[in-house]
XYZ file of C-alpha atoms in Angstrom:
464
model
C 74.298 -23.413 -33.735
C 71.050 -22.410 -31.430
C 71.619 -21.332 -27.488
C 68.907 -22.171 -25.532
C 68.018 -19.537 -23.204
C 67.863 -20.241 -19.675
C 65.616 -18.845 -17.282
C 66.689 -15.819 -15.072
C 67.351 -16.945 -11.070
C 64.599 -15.275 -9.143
C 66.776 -12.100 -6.995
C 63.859 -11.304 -4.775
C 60.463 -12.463 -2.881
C 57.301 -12.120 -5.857
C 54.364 -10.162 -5.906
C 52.086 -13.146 -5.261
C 54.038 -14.655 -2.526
C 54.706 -11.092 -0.540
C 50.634 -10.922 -0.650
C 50.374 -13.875 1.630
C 52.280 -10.906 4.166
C 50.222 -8.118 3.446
C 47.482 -6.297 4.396
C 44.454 -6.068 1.514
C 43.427 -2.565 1.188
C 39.616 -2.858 0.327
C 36.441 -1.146 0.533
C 33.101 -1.997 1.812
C 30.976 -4.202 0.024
C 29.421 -1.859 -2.491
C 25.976 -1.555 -3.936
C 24.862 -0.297 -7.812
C 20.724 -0.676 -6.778
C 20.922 2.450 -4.497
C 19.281 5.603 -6.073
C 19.101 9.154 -4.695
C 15.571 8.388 -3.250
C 14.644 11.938 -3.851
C 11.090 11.585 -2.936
C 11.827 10.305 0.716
C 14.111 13.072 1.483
C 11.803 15.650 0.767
C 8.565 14.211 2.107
C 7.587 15.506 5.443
C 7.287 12.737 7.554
C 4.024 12.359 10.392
C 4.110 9.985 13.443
C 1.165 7.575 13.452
C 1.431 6.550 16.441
C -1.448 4.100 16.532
C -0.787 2.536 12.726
C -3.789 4.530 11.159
C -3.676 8.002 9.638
C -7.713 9.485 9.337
C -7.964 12.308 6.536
C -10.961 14.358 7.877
C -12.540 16.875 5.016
C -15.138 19.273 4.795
C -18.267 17.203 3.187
C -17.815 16.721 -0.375
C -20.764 16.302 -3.134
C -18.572 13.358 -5.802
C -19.573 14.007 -9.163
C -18.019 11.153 -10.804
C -15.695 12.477 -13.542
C -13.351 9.623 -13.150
C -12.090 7.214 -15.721
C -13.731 4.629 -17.275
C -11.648 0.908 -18.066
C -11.666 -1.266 -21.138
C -11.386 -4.732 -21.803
C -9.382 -5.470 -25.502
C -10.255 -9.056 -27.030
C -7.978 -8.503 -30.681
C -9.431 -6.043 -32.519
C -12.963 -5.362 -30.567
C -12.595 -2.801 -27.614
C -15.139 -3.130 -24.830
C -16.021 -1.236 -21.646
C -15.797 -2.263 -18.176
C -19.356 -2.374 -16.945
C -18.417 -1.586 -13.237
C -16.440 1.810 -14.566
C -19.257 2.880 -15.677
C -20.204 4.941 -12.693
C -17.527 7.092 -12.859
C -19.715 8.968 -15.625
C -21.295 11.150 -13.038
C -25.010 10.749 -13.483
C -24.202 6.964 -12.714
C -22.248 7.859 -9.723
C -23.351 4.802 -7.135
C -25.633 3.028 -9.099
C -24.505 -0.780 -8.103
C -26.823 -2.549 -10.434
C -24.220 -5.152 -11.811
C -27.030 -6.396 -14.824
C -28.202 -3.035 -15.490
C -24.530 -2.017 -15.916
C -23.301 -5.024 -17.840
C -26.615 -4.504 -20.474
C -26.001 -0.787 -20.993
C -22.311 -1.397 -21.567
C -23.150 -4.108 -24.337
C -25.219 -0.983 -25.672
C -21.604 0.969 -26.402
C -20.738 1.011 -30.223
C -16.662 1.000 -31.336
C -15.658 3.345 -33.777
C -12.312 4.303 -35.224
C -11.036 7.677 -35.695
C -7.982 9.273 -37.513
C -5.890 12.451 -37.053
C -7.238 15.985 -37.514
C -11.295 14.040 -37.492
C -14.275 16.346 -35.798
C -15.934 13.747 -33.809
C -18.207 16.548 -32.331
C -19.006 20.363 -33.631
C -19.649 23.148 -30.598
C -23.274 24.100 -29.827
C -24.729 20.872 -32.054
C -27.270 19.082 -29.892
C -25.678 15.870 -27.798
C -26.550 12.470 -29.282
C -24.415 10.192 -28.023
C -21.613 9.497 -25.103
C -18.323 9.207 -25.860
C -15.735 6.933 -24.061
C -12.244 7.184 -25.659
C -10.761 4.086 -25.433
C -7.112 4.861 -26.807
C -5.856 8.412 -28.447
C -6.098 11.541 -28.002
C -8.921 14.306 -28.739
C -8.293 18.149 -28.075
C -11.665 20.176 -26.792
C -11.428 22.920 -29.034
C -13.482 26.288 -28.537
C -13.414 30.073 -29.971
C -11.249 32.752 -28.289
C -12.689 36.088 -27.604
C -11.020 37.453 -31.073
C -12.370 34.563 -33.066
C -9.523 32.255 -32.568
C -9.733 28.466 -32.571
C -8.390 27.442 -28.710
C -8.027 24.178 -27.172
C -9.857 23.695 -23.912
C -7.979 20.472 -22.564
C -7.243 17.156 -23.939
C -8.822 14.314 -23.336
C -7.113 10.621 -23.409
C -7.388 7.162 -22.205
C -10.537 6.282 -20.296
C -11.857 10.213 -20.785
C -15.362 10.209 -21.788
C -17.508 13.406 -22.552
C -21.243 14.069 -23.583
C -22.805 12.071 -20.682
C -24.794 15.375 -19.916
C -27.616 13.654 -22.423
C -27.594 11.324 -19.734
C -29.924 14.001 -17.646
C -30.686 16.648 -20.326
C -32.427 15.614 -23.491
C -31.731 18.914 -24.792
C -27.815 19.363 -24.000
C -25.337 21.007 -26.373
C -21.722 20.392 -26.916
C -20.020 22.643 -24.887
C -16.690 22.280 -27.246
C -15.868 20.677 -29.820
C -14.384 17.599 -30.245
C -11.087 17.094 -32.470
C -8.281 14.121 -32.385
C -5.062 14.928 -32.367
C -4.064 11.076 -32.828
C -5.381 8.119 -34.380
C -7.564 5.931 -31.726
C -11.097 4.085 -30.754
C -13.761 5.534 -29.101
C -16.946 3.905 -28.439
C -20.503 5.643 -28.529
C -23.416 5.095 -26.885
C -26.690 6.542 -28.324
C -29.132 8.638 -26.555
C -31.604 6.218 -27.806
C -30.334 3.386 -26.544
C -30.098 4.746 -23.215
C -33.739 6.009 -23.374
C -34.805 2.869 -23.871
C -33.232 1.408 -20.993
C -34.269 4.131 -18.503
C -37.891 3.783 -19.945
C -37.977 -0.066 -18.535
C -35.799 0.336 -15.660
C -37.469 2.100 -12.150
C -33.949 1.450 -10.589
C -32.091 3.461 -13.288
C -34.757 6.416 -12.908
C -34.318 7.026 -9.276
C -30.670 7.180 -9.869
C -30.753 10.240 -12.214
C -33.356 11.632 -10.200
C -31.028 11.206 -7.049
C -28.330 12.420 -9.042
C -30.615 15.710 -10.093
C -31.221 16.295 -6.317
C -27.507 16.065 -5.659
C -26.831 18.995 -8.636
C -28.979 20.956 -6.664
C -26.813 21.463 -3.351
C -24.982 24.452 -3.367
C -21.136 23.622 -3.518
C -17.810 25.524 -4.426
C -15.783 25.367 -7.109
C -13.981 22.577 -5.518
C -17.480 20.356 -4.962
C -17.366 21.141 -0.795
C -20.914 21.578 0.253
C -21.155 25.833 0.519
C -20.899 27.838 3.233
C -23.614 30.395 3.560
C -21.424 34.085 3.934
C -23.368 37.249 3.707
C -21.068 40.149 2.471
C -20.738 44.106 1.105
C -24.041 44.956 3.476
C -25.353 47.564 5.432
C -27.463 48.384 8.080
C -29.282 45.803 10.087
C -30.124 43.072 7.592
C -30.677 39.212 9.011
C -27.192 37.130 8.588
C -27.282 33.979 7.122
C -27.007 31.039 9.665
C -24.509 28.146 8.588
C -21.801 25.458 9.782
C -19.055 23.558 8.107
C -20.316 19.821 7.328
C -17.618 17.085 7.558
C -17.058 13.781 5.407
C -18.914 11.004 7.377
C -17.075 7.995 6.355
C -13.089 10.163 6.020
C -10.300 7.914 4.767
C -8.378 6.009 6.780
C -4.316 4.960 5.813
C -2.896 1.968 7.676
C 1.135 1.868 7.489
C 2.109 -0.550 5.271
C 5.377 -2.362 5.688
C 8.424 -4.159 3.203
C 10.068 -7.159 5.016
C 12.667 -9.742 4.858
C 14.737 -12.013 6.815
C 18.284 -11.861 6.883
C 20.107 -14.917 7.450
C 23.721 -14.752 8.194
C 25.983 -17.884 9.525
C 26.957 -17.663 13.027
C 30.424 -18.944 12.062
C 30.876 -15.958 9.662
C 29.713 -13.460 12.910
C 32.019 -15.030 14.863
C 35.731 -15.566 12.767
C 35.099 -12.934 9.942
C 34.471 -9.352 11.950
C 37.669 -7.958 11.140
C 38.374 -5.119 10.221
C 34.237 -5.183 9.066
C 31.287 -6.251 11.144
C 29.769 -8.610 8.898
C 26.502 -8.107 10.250
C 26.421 -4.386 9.799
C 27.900 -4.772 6.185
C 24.693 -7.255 5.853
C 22.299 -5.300 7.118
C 23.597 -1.772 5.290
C 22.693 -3.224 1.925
C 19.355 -5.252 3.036
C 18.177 -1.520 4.523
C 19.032 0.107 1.318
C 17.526 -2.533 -0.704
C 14.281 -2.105 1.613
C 14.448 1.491 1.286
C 14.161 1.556 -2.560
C 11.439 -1.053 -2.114
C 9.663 1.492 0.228
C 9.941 4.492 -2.571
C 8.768 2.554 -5.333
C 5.839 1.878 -3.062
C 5.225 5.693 -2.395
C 4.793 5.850 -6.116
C 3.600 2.911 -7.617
C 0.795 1.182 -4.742
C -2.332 0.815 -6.153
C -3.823 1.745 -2.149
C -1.791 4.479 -1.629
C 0.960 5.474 -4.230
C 0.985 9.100 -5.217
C 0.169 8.020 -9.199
C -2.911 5.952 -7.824
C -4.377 8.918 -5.617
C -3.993 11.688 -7.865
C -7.622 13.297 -8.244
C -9.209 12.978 -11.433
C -9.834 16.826 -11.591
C -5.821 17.152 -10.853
C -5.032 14.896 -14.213
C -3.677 16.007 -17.299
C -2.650 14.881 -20.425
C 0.366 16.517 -22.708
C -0.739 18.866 -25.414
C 1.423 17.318 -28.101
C 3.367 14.380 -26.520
C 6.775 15.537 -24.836
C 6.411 17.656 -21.849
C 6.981 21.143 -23.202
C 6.816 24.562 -20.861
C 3.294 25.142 -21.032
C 2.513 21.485 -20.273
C 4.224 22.543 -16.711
C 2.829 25.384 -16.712
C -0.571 24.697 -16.694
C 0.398 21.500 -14.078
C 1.583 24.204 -11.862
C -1.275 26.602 -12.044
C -4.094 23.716 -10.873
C -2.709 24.263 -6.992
C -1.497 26.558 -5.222
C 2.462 26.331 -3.316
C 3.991 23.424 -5.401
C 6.851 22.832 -3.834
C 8.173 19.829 -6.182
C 8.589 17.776 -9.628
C 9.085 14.425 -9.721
C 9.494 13.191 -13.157
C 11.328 9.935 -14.436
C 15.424 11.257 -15.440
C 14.008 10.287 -19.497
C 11.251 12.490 -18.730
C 13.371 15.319 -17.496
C 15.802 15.101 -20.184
C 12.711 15.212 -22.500
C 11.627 18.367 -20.910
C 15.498 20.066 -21.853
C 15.319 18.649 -25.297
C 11.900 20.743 -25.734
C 13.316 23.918 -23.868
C 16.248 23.746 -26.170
C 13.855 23.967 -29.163
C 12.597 27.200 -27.785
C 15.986 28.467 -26.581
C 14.849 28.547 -23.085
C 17.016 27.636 -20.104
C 15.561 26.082 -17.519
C 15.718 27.101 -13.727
C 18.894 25.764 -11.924
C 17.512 25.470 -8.039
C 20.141 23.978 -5.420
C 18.828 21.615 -3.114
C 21.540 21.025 -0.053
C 24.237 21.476 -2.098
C 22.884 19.868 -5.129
C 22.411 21.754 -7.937
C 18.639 20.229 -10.010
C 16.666 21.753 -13.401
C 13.922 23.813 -12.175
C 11.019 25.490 -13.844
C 8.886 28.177 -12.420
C 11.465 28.275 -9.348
C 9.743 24.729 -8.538
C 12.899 22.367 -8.555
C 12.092 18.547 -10.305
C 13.405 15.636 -8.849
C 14.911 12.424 -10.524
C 12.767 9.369 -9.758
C 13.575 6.164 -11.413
C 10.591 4.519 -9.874
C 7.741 6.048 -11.900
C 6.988 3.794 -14.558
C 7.552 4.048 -18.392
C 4.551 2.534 -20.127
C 5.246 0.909 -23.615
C 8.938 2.167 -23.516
C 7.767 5.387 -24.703
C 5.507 7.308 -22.099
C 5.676 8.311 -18.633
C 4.062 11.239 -16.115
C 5.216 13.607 -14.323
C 3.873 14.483 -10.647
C 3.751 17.746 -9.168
C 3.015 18.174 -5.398
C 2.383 20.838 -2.024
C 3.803 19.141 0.937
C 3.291 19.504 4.385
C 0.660 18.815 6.955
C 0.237 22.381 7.449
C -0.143 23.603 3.499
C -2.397 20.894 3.284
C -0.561 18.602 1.039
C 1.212 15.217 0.876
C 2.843 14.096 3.459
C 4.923 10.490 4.758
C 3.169 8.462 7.502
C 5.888 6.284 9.636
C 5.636 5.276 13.463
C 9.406 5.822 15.673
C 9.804 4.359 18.854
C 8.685 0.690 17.320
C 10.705 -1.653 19.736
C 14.449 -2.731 18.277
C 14.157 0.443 16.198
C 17.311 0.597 14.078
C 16.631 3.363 12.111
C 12.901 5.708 12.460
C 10.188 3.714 11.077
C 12.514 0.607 10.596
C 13.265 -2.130 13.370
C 15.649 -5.155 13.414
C 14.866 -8.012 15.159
C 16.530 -11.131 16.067
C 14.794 -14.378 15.320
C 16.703 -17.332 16.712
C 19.597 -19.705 15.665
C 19.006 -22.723 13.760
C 19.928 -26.163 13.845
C 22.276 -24.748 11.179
C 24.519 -22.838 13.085
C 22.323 -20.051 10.969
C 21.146 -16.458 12.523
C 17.955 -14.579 11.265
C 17.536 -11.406 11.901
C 13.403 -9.542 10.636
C 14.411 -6.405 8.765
C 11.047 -3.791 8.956
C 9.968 -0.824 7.514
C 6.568 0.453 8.181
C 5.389 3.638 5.887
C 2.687 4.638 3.645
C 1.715 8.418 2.048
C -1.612 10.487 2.338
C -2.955 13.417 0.243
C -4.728 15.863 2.330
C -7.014 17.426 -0.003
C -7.534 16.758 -3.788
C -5.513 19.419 -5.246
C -2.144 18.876 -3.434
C -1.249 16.200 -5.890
C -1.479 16.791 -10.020
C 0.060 14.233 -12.439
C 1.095 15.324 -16.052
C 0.719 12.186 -18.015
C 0.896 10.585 -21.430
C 4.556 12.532 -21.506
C 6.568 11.243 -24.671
C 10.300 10.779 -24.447
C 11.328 8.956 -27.082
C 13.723 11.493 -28.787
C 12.232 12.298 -32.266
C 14.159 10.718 -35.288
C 16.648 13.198 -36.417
């Protein structure tokens, strides 16, 4: 015979009903989109006060050297007529037809690993644009000794001195390191064009002029010094040209309108100000908004205004020690990395292999991988292209070294924090409050070579 069981008598006041009675213990609302936002800690920040930051340099002679687009339809590759003048005896020529017909003159070809696409000291036939790969520029050391010169990648291009001398040589040698697609255009085929074109002659014969000027090694028009003299011999006269047209950065801005119900405002403040909870997250989001600007705007993000001259590929894909150290050595007081946290734990894997140990530098309190003494920086904004490839940025900061430095404006009316104001819209028929949430900011580069980017860096980790 079976007993049912009978339920126990409750002997004291539950869990769920003593809640009603309590007090929740709970935190603020919390937020996983907030990143250390190294970059805009360690920028040094100028007032603009009227909106627009001018860059004034000493008069530079532009040479072109710049990178060259492509246009892929399947399998055929094809250049960007317009990018054309970044090959430097084209520099300014803004003859859309004459471009357009000598970029339909450009021949693809296909290369493989290890292939001499051009031997140092043969006679220059042809320009090369590489469209995708990469080709070493390989010389002879003083002993004998094969060296490599540099790398050249996507949108690279060398032999374009045929361009203006008939008679050039390869400088170096030419020698992929990957598979890719170049395309070539033949001396020949450019004759031909020059030959019926009285546009496309004065341009190289402008461009020939320009060669002429005396510059420095950093393309500034020369300053006439007279030095290691004696006696009583006539001094050179001279005077520091300027830039006539300098640069010009407006403050750009990342807004958004925060709506929050009045009835919330009024019945819901305690023991939290739901406004201030509100607008503690919108200002974060905002301020992630404004650092993946700083990097990644095509007017004035630090990857988009990197010189030419200060860009660098990888030798061999990850970003080993020498990769840094030759980012390092193109300027002078770099006072920071900033490299994607993939790209940084990249670098360690390839330290590792060599049983080096990189720097440890402590930043207020922080403790970050170093190398050289210069500390790198975590950024999650800078882009991984493909899944597999990223860059690395190395800058000088400061107004007064010359480098890269933050542009905000304080003092803006209903200022909440500097550069950022808050500003209260209205109520609407809705019973609904909006409040404008601003932040104005942008970034300049005071000369060239305060900004270098390392880039093509591989961090896929190799298969074990």
């Amino acid at each position: 015979m079976t007993t049912e069981a009978h339920p126990q008598p409750q002997l004291s006041l539950s869990t769920n009903a003593a809640r009603n009675l309590a007090t929740t213990t709970k935190t603020v609302p919390q937020m996983q989109g907030i990143s250390s936002r190294w970059l805009l800690r360690r920028l040094p920040w100028v007032q603009v006060s009227g909106g627009t930051y001018r860059v004034n340099r000493r008069l530079s002679y532009a040479v072109g050297r710049g990178r060259v687009s492509f246009v892929q339809t399947g399998s055929a590759t094809r250049v960007v007529p317009p990018s054309l003048t970044e090959l430097p005896a084209l520099r300014g020529f803004a003859d859309p037809g004459l471009l357009t017909e000598l970029a339909s003159r450009f021949s693809q070809r296909e290369f493989e690993p290890g292939e001499l696409l051009a031997e140092a000291g043969a006679p220059v036939d042809e320009v090369l644009l590489i469209a995708h790969g990469k080709v070493n520029r390989v010389g002879t050391g003083p002993y004998g000794d094969a060296t490599v010169l540099g790398v050249l990648a996507d949108g690279d291009h060398d032999g374009d001195t045929v361009l203006t001398q008939p008679d050039a040589t390869w400088s170096a040698g030419l020698r992929s390191t990957t598979a890719g697609t170049l395309l070539a255009l033949p001396r020949r085929a450019f004759q031909e064009l020059t030959e019926r074109s009285a546009e496309l002659r004065a341009q190289l014969a402008a461009h020939l002029d320009t060669a002429a000027v005396p510059v420095n090694r950093k393309g500034e028009a020369e300053i006439d010094l007279a030095s290691g003299h004696s006696g009583e011999p006539e001094l050179p006269g001279t005077f520091v040209d300027y830039e006539l047209a300098p640069r010009e950065y407006e403050l750009s801005v990342a807004q958004t309108v925060l709506r929050v119900h009045s009835r919330v405002a009024d019945l819901y403040n305690d023991p939290m100000n739901q406004l201030e909870e509100q607008l503690k997250l919108t200002i974060e989001a905002l301020r992630e908004r404004q650092e993946y600007e700083l990097v990644n705007n095509p007017d004035f993000g630090l990857l988009h205004n990197a010189d030419n001259s200060q860009r660098i590929s990888s030798y061999s894909g990850p970003p080993t020690p020498d990769d840094l150290d030759e980012l390092l050595s193109m300027r002078r007081g770099t006072r920071l990395l900033l490299a994607h946290p993939k790209a940084i734990a990249a670098f360690g894997r390839e330290c590792s292999k060599r049983g080096i140990y990189p720097d440890s530098v402590e930043i207020n309190g922080h403790a970050l991988p170093g190398w050289r003494g210069v500390p790198i920086f975590p950024c999650g904004k800078i882009p991984i292209d493909g899944g597999h490839s990223t860059s690395i940025l190395a800058m000088r900061t400061g107004a007064d070294e010359q480098g890269v430095v933050g542009l905000w404006q304080t003092g803006i009316p209903d200022e909440y924090e500097p550069g950022l104001n808050v500003r209260f819209m209205g109520i609407d028929p809705k019973a609904v409050m909006s409040y404008l949430v601003s932040a104005y900011y942008s970034a300049a580069v005071l000369v060239p070579d305060a900004l270098g980017v390392l880039e093509n860096v591989e961090i896929a980790r190799p298969d074990a």
